[in-house]
Short mmCIF file of C-alpha atoms in Angstrom, two decimals:
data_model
loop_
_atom_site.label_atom_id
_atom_site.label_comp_id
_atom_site.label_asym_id
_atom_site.label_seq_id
_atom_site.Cartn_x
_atom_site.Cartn_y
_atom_site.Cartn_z
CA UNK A 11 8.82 -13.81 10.49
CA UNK A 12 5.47 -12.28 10.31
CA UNK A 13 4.47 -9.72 8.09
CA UNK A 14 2.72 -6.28 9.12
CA UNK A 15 -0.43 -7.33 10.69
CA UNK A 16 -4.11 -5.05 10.20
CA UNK A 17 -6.66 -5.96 11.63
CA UNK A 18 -9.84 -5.85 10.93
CA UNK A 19 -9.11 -6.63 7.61
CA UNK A 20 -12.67 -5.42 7.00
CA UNK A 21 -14.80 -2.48 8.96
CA UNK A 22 -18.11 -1.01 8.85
CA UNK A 23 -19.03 1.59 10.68
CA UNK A 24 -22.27 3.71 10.63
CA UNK A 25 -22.16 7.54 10.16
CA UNK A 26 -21.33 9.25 13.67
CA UNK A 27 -19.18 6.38 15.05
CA UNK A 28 -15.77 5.67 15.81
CA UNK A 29 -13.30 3.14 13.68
CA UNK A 30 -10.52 2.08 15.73
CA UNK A 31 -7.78 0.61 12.89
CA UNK A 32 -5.15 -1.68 14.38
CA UNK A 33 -1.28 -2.04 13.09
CA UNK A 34 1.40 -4.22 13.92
CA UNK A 35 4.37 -3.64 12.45
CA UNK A 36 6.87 -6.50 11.53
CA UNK A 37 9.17 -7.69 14.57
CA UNK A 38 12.09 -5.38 15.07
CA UNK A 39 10.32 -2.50 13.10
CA UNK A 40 9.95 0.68 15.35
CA UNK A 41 8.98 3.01 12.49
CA UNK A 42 4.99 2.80 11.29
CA UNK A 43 3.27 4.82 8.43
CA UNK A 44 -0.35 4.94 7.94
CA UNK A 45 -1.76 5.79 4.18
CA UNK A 46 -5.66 6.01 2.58
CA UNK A 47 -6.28 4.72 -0.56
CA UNK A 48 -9.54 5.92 -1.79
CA UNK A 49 -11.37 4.21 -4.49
CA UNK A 50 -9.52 4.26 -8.02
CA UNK A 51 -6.96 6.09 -6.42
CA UNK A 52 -3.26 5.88 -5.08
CA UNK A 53 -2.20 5.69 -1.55
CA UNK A 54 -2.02 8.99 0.32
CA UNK A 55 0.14 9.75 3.05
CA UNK A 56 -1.28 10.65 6.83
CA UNK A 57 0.72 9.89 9.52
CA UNK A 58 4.74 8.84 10.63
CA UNK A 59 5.20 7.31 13.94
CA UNK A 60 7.95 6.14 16.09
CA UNK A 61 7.78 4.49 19.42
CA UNK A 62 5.18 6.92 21.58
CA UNK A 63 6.02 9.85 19.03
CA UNK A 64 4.06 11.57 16.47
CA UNK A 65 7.20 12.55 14.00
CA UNK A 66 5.12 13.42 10.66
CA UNK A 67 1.00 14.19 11.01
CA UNK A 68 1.27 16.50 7.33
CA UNK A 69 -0.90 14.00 5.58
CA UNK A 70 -3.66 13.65 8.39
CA UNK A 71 -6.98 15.56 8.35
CA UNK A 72 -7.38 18.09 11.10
CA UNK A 73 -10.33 16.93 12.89
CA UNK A 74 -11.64 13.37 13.77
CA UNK A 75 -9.20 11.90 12.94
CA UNK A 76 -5.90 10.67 15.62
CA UNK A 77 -3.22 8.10 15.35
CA UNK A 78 -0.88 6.53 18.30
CA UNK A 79 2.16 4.10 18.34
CA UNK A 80 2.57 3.40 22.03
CA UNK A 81 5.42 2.01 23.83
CA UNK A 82 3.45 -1.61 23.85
CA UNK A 83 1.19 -2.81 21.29
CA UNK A 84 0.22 -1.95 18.01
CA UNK A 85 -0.29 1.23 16.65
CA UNK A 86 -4.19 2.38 16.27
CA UNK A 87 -5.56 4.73 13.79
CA UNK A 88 -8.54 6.57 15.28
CA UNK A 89 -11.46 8.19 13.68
CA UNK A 90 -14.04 9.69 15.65
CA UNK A 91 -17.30 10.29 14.37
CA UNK A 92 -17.18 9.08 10.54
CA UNK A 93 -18.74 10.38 7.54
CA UNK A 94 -19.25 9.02 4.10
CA UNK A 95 -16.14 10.29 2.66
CA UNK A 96 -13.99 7.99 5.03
CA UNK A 97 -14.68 5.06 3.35
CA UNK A 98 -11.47 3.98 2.19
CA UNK A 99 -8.66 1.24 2.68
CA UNK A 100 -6.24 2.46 5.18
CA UNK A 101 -2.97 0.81 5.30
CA UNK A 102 -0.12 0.49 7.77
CA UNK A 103 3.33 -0.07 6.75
CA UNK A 104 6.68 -0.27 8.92
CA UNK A 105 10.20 0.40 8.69
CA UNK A 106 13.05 -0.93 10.94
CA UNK A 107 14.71 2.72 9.57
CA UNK A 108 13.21 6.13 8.54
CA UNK A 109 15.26 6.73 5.69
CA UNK A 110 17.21 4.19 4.65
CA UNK A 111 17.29 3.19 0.83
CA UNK A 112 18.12 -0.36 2.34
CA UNK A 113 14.82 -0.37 4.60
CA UNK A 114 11.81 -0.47 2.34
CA UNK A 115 8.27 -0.01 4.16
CA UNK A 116 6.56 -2.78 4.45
CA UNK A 117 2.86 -3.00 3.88
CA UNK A 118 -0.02 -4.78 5.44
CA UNK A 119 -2.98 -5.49 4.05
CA UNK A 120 -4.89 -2.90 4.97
CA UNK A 121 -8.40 -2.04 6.42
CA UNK A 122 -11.30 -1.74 4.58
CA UNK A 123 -13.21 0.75 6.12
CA UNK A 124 -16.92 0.91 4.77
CA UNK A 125 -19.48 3.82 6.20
CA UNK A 126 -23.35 3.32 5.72
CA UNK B 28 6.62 19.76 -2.68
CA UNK B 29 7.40 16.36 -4.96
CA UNK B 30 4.72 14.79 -7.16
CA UNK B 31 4.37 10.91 -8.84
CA UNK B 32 2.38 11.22 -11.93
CA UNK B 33 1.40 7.88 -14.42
CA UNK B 34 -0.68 9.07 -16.86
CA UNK B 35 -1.89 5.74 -18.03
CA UNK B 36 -4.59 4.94 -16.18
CA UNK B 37 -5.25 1.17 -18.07
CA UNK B 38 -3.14 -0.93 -19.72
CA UNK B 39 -3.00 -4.30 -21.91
CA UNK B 40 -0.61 -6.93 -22.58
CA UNK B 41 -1.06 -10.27 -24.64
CA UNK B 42 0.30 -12.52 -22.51
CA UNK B 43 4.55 -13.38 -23.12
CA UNK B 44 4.55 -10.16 -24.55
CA UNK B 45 6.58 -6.61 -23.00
CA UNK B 46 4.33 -3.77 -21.61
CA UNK B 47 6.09 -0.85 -20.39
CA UNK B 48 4.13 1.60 -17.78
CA UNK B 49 5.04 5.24 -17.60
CA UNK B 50 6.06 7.36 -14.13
CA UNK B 51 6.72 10.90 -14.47
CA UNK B 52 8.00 13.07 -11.09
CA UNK B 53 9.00 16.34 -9.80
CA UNK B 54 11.29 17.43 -7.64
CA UNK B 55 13.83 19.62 -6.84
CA UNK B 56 15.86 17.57 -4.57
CA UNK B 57 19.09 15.80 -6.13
CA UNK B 58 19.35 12.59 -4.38
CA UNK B 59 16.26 10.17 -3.81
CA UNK B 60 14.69 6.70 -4.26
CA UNK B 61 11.86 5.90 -6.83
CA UNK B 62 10.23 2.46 -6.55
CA UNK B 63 7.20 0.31 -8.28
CA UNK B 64 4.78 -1.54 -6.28
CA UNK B 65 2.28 -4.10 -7.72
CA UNK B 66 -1.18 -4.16 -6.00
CA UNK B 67 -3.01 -7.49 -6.72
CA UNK B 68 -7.03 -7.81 -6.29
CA UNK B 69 -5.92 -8.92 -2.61
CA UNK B 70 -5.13 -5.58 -1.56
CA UNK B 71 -0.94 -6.52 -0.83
CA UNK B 72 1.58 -4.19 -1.58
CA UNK B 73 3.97 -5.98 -3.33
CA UNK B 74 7.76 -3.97 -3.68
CA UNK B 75 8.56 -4.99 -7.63
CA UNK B 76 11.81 -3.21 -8.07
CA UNK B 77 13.56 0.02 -6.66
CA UNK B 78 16.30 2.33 -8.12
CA UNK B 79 18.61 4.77 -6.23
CA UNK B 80 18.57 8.33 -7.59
CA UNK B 81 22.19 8.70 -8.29
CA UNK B 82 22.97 5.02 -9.51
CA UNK B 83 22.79 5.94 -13.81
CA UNK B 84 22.62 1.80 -14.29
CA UNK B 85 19.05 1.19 -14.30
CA UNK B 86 17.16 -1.54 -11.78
CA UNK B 87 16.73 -4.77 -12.83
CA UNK B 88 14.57 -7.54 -11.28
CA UNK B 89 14.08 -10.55 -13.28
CA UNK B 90 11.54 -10.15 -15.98
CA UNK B 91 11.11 -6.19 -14.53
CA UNK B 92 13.34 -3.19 -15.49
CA UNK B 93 13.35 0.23 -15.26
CA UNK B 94 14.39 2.79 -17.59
CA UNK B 95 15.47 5.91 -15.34
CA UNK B 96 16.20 9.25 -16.82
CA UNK B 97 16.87 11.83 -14.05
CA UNK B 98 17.25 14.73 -16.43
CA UNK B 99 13.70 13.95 -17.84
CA UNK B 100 12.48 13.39 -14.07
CA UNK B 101 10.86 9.97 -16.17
CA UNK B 102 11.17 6.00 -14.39
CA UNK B 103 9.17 3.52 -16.42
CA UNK B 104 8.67 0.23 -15.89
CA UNK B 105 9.21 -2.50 -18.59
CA UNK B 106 7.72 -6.55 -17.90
CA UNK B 107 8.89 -8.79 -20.26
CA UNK B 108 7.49 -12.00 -21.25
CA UNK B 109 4.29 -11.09 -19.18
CA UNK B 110 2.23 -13.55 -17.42
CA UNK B 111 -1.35 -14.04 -15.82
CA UNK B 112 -0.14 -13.59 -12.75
CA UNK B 113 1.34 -9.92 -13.13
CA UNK B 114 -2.22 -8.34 -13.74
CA UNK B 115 -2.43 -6.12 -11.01
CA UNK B 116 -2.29 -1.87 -10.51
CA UNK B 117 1.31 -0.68 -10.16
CA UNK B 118 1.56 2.38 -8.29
CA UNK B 119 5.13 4.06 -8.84
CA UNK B 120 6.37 5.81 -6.10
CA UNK B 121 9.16 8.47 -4.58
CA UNK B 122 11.02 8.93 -1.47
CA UNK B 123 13.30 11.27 -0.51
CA UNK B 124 16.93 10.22 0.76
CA UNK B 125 18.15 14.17 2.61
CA UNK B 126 18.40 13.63 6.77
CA UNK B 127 15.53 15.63 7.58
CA UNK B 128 13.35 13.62 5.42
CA UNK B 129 10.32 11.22 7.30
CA UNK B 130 11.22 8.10 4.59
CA UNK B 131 7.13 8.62 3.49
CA UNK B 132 6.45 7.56 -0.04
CA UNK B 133 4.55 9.42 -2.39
CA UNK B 134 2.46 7.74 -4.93
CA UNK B 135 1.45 8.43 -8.01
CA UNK B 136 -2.57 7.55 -9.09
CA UNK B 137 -1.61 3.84 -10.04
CA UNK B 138 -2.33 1.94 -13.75
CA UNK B 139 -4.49 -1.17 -14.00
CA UNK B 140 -2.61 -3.85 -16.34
CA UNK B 141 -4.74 -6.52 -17.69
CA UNK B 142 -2.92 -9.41 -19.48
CA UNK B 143 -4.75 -11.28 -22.05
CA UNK B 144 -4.13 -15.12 -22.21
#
């Protein structure tokens, strides 16, 4: 049973363009989350998707930057236009359940993202 | 709004030895779920051990244990008999359990453990 799958496991992306971050979350899983973990730091919440829904975008800058989960394929992070300052790891995790003490996320590997 | 706080950035351990990292948290919410996650050089998220808000007996996981004290809003986590192979940052992390909740974790900043051979 395959794991959550990220890809491109690493990214660079000059200042200006877009990075397009690709999740697949584990087989059976409908629920994704996407996290940044700068530098030194801990991971920081962004988004919570379901199945073509946006349920929980708190964590996710205002501009730039976009996430989907459509109804086939993987979910994709999208930020338009990067700057320094998004040069992080961004990770995807997935949950077969919200909520659910007895569904822990499950983490990929994450993306690398690296801006010159 | 909750916060994760370890305020041990770094941390040491000969190796076979115990090593206990410390996880602070607020909240105001009476049930939830509190979890440590080991982060290897490889970037994985590894789920170490996890503990139910209103269970008093504290986690246990093999050579990993928690020591949970709701009152003191405090969830450390002890290694015993450490090896090479635990080096890593742990990141501690909460969840809330209420029905409105999103399941999102919050993390606190992480600590580095080294272990010395």
């Amino acid at each position: 049973n395959a794991g959550v799958m990220q890809n491109p496991r690493h990214l660079v992306r000059r200042r200006g363009q877009e990075a397009r971050l690709r999740c697949s979350p584990m087989k059976g899983h409908s629920h994704v989350y996407w996290y940044r973990q700068l530098p030194e730091e801990g991971l920081k919440f962004m988004v919570y998707l379901q199945k073509e829904n946006i349920i929980d975008e708190s964590g996710m800058p205002k501009e730039r930057f976009s996430a989907e989960f459509p109804k086939e394929g993987p979910s994709i992070l999208r930020i338009q236009q990067v700057v320094r300052g998004d040069s992080a790891a961004y990770f995807c995790a997935s949950s077969p359940r919200s909520s659910s003490y007895n569904s822990p996320l499950h983490f990929g590997n994450g993306t690398r993202l690296t801006v010159t | 709004a909750q916060t994760v706080t370890q305020s041990q950035p770094e941390m040491s351990v000969q190796e076979a030895e115990t090593v206990t990292l410390s996880c602070t948290y607020d909240t105001s919410e009476s049930d939830y779920y509190l979890f440590w996650y080991k982060q290897p050089p490889s970037r994985q998220m590894i789920l170490v051990i996890r503990q139910e808000a209103y269970k008093q007996q504290n986690a246990t996981e093999n050579r990993f244990s928690v020591n949970f004290q709701k009152a003191a809003k405090s969830f450390s986590l002890k290694i015993s008999d450490s090896q090479l192979g635990d080096a890593a940052m742990y990141f501690c992390a909460y969840r809330s359990s209420g029905s409105s909740n999103t399941g999102k974790l919050i993390f606190g900043q992480g600590t580095t453990l080294q272990v010395k051979p």
